[in-house]
PDB file of C-alpha atoms in Angstrom:
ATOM      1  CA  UNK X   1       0.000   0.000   0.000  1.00 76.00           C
ATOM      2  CA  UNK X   2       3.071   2.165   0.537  1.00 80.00           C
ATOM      3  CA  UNK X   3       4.588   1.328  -2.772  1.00 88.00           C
ATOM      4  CA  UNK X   4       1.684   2.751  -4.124  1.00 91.00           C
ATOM      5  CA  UNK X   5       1.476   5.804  -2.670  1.00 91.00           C
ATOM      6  CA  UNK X   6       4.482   6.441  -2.986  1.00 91.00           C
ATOM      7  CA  UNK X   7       5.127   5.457  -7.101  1.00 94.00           C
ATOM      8  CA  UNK X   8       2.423   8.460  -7.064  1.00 94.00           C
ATOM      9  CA  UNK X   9       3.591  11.592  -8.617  1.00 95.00           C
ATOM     10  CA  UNK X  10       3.217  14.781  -6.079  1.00 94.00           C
ATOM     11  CA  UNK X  11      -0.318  15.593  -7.750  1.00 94.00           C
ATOM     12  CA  UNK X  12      -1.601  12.515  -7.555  1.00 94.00           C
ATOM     13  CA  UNK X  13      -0.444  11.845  -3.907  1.00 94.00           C
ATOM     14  CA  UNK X  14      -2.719  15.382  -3.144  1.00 94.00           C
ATOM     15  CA  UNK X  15      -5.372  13.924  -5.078  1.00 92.00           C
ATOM     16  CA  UNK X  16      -6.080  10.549  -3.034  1.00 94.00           C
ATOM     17  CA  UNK X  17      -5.276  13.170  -0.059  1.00 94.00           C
ATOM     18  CA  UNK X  18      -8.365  15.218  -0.554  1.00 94.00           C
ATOM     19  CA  UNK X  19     -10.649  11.887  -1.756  1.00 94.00           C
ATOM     20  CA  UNK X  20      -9.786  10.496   1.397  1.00 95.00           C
ATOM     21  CA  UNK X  21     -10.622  13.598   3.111  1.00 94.00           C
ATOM     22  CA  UNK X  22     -13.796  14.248   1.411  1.00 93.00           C
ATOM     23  CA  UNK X  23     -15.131  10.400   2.443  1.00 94.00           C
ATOM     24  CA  UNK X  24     -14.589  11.356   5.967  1.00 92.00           C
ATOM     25  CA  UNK X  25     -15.863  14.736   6.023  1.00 90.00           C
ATOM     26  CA  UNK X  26     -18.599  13.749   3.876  1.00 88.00           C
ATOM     27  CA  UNK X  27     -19.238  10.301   3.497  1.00 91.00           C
ATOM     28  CA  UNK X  28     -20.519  10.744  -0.335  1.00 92.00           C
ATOM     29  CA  UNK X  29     -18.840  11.672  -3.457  1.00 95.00           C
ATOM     30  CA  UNK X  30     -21.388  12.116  -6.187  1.00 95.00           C
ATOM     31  CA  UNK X  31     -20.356  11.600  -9.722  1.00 95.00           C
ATOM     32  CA  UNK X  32     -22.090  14.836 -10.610  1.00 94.00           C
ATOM     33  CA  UNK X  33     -23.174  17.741  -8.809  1.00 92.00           C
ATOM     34  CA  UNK X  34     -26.285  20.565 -10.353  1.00 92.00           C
ATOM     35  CA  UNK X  35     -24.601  23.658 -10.971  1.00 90.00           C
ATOM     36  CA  UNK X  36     -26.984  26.524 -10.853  1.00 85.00           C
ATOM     37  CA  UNK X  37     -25.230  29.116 -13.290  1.00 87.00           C
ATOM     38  CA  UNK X  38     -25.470  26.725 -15.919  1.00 91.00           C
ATOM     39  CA  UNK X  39     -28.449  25.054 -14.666  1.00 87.00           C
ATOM     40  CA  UNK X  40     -26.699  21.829 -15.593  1.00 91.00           C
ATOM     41  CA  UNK X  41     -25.283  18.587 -14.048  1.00 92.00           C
ATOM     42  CA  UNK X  42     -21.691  19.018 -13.895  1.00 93.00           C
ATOM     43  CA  UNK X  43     -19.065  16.181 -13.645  1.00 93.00           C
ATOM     44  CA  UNK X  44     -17.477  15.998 -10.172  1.00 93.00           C
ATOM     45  CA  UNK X  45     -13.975  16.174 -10.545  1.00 91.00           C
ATOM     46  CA  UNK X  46     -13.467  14.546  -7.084  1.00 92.00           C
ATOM     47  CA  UNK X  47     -15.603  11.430  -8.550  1.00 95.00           C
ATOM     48  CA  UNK X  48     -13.377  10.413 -10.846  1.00 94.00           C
ATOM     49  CA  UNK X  49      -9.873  11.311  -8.741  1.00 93.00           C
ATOM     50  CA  UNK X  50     -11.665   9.169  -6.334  1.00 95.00           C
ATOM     51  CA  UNK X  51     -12.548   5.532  -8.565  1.00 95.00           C
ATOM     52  CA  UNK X  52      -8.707   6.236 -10.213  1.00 94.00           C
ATOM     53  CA  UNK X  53      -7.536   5.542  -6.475  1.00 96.00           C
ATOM     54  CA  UNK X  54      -9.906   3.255  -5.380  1.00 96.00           C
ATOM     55  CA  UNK X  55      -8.366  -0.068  -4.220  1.00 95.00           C
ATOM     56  CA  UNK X  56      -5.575   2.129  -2.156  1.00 96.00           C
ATOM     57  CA  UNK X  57      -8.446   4.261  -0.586  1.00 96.00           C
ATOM     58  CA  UNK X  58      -9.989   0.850   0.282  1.00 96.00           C
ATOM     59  CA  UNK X  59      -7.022  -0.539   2.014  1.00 95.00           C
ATOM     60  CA  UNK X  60      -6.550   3.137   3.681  1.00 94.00           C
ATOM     61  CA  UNK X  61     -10.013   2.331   5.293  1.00 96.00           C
ATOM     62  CA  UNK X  62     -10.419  -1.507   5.599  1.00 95.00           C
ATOM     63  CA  UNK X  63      -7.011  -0.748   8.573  1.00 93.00           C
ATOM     64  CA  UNK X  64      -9.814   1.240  10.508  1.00 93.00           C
ATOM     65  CA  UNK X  65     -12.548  -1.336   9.409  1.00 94.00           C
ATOM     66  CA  UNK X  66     -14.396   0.831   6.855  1.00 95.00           C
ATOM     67  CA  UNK X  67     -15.802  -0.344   3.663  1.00 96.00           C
ATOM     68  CA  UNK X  68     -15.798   2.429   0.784  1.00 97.00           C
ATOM     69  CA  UNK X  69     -18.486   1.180  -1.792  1.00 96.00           C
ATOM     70  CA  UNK X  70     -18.823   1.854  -5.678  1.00 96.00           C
ATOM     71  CA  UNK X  71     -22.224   2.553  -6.784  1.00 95.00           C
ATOM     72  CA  UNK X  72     -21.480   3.361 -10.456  1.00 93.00           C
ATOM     73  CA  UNK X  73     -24.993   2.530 -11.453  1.00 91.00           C
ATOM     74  CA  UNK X  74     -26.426   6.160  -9.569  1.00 92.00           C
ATOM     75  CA  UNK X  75     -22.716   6.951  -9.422  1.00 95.00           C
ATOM     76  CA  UNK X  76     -21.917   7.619  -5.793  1.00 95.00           C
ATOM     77  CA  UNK X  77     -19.022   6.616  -3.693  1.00 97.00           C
ATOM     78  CA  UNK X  78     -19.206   6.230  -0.018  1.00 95.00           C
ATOM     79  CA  UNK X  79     -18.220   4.715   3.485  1.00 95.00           C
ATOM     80  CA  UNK X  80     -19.955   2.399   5.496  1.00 92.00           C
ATOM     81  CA  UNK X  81     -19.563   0.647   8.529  1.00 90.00           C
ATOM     82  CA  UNK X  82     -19.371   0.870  12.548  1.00 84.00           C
ATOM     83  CA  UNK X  83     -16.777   3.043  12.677  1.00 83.00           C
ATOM     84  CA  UNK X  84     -18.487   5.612  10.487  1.00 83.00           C
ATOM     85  CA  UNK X  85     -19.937   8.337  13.089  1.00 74.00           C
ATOM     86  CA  UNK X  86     -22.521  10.281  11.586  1.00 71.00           C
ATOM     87  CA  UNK X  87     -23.283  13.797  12.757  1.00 74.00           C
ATOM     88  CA  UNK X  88     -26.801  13.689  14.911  1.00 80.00           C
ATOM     89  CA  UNK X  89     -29.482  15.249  13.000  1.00 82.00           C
ATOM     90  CA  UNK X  90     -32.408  17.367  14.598  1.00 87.00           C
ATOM     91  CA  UNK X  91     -35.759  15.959  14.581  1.00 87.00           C
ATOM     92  CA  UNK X  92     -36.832  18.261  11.497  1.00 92.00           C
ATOM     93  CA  UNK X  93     -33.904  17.383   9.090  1.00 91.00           C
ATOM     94  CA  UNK X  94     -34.509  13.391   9.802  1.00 88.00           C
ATOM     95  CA  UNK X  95     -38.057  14.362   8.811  1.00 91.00           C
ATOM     96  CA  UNK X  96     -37.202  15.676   5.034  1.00 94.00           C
ATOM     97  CA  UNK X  97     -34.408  12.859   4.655  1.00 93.00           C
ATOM     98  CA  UNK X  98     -37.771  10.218   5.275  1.00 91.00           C
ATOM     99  CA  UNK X  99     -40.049  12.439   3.089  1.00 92.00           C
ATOM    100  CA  UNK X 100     -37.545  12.551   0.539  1.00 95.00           C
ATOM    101  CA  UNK X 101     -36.641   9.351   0.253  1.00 92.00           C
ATOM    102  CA  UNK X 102     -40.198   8.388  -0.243  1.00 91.00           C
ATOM    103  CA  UNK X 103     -40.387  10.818  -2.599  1.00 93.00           C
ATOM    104  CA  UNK X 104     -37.259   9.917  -4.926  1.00 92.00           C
ATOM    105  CA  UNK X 105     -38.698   6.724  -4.579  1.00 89.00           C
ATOM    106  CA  UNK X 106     -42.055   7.759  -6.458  1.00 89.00           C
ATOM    107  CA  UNK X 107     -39.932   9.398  -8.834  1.00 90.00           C
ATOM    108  CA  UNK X 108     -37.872   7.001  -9.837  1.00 88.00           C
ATOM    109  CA  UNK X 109     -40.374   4.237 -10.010  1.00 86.00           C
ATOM    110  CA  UNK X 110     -41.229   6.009 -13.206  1.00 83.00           C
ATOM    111  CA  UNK X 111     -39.427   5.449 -16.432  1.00 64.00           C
ATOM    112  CA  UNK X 112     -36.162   7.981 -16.145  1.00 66.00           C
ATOM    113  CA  UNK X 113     -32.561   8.011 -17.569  1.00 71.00           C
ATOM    114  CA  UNK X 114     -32.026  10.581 -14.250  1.00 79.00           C
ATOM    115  CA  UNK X 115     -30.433   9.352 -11.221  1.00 84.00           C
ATOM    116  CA  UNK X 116     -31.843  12.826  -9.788  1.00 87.00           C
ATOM    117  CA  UNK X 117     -34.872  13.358  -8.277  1.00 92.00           C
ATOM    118  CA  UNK X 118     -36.570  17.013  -8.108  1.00 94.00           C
ATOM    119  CA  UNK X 119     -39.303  18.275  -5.612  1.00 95.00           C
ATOM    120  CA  UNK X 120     -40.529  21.542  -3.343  1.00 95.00           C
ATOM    121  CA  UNK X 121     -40.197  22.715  -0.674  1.00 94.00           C
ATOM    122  CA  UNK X 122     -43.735  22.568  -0.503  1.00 94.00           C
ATOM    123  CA  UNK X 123     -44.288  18.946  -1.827  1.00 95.00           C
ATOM    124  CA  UNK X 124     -41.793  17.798   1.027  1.00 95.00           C
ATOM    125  CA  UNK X 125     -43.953  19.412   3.398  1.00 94.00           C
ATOM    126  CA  UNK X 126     -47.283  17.939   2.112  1.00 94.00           C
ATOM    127  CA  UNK X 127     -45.881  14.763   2.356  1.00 92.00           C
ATOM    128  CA  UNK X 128     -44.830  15.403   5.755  1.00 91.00           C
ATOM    129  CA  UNK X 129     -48.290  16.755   6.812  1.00 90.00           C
ATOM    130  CA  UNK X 130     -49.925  13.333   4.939  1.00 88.00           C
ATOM    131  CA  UNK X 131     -48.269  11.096   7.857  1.00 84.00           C
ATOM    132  CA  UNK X 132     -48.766  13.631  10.585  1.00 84.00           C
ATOM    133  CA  UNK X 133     -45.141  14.503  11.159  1.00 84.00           C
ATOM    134  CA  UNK X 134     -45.474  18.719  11.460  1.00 81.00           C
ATOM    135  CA  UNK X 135     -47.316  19.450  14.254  1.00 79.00           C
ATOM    136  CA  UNK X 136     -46.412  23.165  13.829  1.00 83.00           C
ATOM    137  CA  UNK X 137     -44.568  24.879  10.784  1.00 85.00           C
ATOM    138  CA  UNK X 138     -41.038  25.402  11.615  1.00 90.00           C
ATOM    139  CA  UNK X 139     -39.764  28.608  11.699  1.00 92.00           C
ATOM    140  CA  UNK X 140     -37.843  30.033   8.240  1.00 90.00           C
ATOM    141  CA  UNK X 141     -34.374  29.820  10.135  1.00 92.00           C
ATOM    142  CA  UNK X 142     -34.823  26.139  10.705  1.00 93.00           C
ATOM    143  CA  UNK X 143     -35.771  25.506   7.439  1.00 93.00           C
ATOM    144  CA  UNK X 144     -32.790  27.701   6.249  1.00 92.00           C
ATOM    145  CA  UNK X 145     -30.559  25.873   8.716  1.00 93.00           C
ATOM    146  CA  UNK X 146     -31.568  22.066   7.882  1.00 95.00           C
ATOM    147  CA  UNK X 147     -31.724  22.806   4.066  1.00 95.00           C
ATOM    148  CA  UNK X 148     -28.373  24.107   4.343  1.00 93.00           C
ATOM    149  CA  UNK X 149     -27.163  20.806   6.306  1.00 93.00           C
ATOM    150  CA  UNK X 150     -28.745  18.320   3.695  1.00 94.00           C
ATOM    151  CA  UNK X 151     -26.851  20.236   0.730  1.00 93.00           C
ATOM    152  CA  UNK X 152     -23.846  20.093   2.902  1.00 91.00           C
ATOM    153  CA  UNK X 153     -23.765  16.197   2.865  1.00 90.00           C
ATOM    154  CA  UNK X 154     -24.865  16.499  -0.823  1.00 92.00           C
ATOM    155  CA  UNK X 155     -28.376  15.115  -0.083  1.00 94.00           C
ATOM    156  CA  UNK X 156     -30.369  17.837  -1.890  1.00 95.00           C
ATOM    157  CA  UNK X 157     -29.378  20.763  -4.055  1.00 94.00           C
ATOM    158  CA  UNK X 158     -31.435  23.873  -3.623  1.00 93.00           C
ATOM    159  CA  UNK X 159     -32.075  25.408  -7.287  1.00 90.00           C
ATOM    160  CA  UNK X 160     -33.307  28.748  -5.520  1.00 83.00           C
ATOM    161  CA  UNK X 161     -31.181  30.823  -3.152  1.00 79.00           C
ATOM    162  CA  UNK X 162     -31.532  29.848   0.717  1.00 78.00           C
ATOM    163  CA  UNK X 163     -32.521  33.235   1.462  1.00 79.00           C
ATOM    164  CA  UNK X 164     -35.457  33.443  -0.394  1.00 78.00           C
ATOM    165  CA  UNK X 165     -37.009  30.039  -0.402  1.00 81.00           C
ATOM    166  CA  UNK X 166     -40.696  29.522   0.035  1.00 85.00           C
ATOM    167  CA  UNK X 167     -43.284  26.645  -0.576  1.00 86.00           C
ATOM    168  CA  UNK X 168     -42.703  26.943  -4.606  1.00 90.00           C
ATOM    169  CA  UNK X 169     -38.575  26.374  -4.467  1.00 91.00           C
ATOM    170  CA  UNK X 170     -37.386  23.529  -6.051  1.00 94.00           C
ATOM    171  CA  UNK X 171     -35.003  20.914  -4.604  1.00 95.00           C
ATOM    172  CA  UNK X 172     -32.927  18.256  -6.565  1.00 95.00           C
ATOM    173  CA  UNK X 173     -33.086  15.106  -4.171  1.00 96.00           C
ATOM    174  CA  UNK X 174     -29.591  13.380  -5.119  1.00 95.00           C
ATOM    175  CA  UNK X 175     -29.212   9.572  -5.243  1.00 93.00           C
ATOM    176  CA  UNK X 176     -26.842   9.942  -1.822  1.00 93.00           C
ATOM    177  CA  UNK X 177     -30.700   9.636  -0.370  1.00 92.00           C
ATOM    178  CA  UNK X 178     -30.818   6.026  -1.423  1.00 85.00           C
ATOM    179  CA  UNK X 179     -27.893   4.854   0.350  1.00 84.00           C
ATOM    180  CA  UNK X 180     -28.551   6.652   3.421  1.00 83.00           C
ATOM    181  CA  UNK X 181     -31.909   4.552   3.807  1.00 71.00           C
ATOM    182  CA  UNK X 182     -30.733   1.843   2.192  1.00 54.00           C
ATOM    183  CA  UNK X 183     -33.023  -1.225   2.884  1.00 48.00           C
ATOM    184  CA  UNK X 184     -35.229   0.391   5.192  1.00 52.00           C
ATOM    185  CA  UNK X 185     -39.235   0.608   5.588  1.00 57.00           C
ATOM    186  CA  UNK X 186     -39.149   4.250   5.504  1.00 65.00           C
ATOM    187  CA  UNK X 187     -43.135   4.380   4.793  1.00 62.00           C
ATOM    188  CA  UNK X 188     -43.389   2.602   8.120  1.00 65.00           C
ATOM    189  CA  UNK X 189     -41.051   4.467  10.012  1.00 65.00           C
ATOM    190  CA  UNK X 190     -42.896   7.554   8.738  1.00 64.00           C
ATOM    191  CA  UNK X 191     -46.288   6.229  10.148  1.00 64.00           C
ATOM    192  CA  UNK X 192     -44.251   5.172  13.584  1.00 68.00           C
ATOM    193  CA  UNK X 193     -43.052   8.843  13.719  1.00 66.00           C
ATOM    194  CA  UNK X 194     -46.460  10.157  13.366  1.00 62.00           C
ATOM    195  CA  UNK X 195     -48.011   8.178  16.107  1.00 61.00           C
ATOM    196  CA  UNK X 196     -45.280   8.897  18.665  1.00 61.00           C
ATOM    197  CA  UNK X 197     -45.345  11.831  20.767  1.00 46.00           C
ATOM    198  CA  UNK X 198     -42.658  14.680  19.775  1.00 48.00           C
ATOM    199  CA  UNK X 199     -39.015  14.340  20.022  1.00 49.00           C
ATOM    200  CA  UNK X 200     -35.298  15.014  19.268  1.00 47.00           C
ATOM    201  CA  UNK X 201     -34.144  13.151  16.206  1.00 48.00           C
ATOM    202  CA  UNK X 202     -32.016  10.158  15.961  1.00 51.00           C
ATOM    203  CA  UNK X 203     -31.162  10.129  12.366  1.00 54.00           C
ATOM    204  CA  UNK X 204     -27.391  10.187  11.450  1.00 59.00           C
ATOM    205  CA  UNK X 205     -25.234  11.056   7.726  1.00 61.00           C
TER     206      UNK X 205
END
């Protein structure tokens, strides 16, 4: 594994620096991001540094007993495993990661060629209302504040500026969703959240 790294030239050696960097800040690198200048899907840069690497990035992780898994099919590459501590969500943003899983899964039960998913700020409410999980309407800072959190961990894109979003702003729901409820009931989970009494979230990235 040395060898490797080492046979690297200088630029290279900085590249599988800053993949390995991104999985643990991150967890997710998305083959392509939405830039909103172009209003286009870019190519991520950072995807493609990261596969060129990927069998040394593996054995950097499998020492601290971390898997990093290929998805090439909705082209994402991520961490998993024990030792992976996600940052504790508040109750509100594990609320939109459920609703918009269920939705990307409506979505993409429909014939696409997209990987992407896109909603509103106002359908992810709605859905949220339909299993009982808003008991009051947050306040436009939390909203703000959780939006911002899920774009962080490339989750969602916002397509309108944070500062002025409102019940018609549109949201592209990245495939990073997928793997982060991999496997689960999430329709059921959303029905056991709406018949228990409030609390903090337990959701993690």
């Amino acid at each position: 594994m040395i060898d490797y790294y080492e046979g690297l030239s200088s630029e290279e050696q900085r590249g599988v620096s800053e993949s390995i960097q991104q999985l643990c800040r991150q967890t997710f690198v998305l083959e392509r991001h939405y830039d909103r200048k172009t209003k286009r899907y870019q190519v991520n840069r950072d995807y493609y540094q990261c596969g060129r690497h990927l069998e040394f990035i593996r054995a950097y992780f499998a020492v601290m007993e971390i898997e990093v898994v290929e998805n090439s099919q909705i082209g994402v590459i991520y961490i998993r495993g024990e030792q992976v501590v996600g940052e504790k969500l508040s109750k509100l943003a594990t609320f939109y990661i459920l609703a918009l899983k269920l939705i990307y899964d409506e979505q993409m039960s429909t014939v696409s060629t997209s990987v992407n998913a896109v909603t509103s700020l106002g359908e992810l409410h709605e859905k949220l209302g339909t299993y009982r999980l808003l008991k009051k309407q947050p306040s436009v800072t939390e909203i703000r504040r959780t939006l911002a959190l899920l774009k962080r961990y490339q989750v969602i894109e916002p397509l309108d500026v944070l500062e002025e979003m409102d019940g018609k702003s549109r949201l592209v729901i990245y495939p990073t969703i997928h793997v982060i409820l991999l496997g689960d009931d999430v329709q059921a989970l959303m029905e056991t959240y709406g018949e228990e009494d409030e609390r903090d979230g337990e959701a993690e990235i």
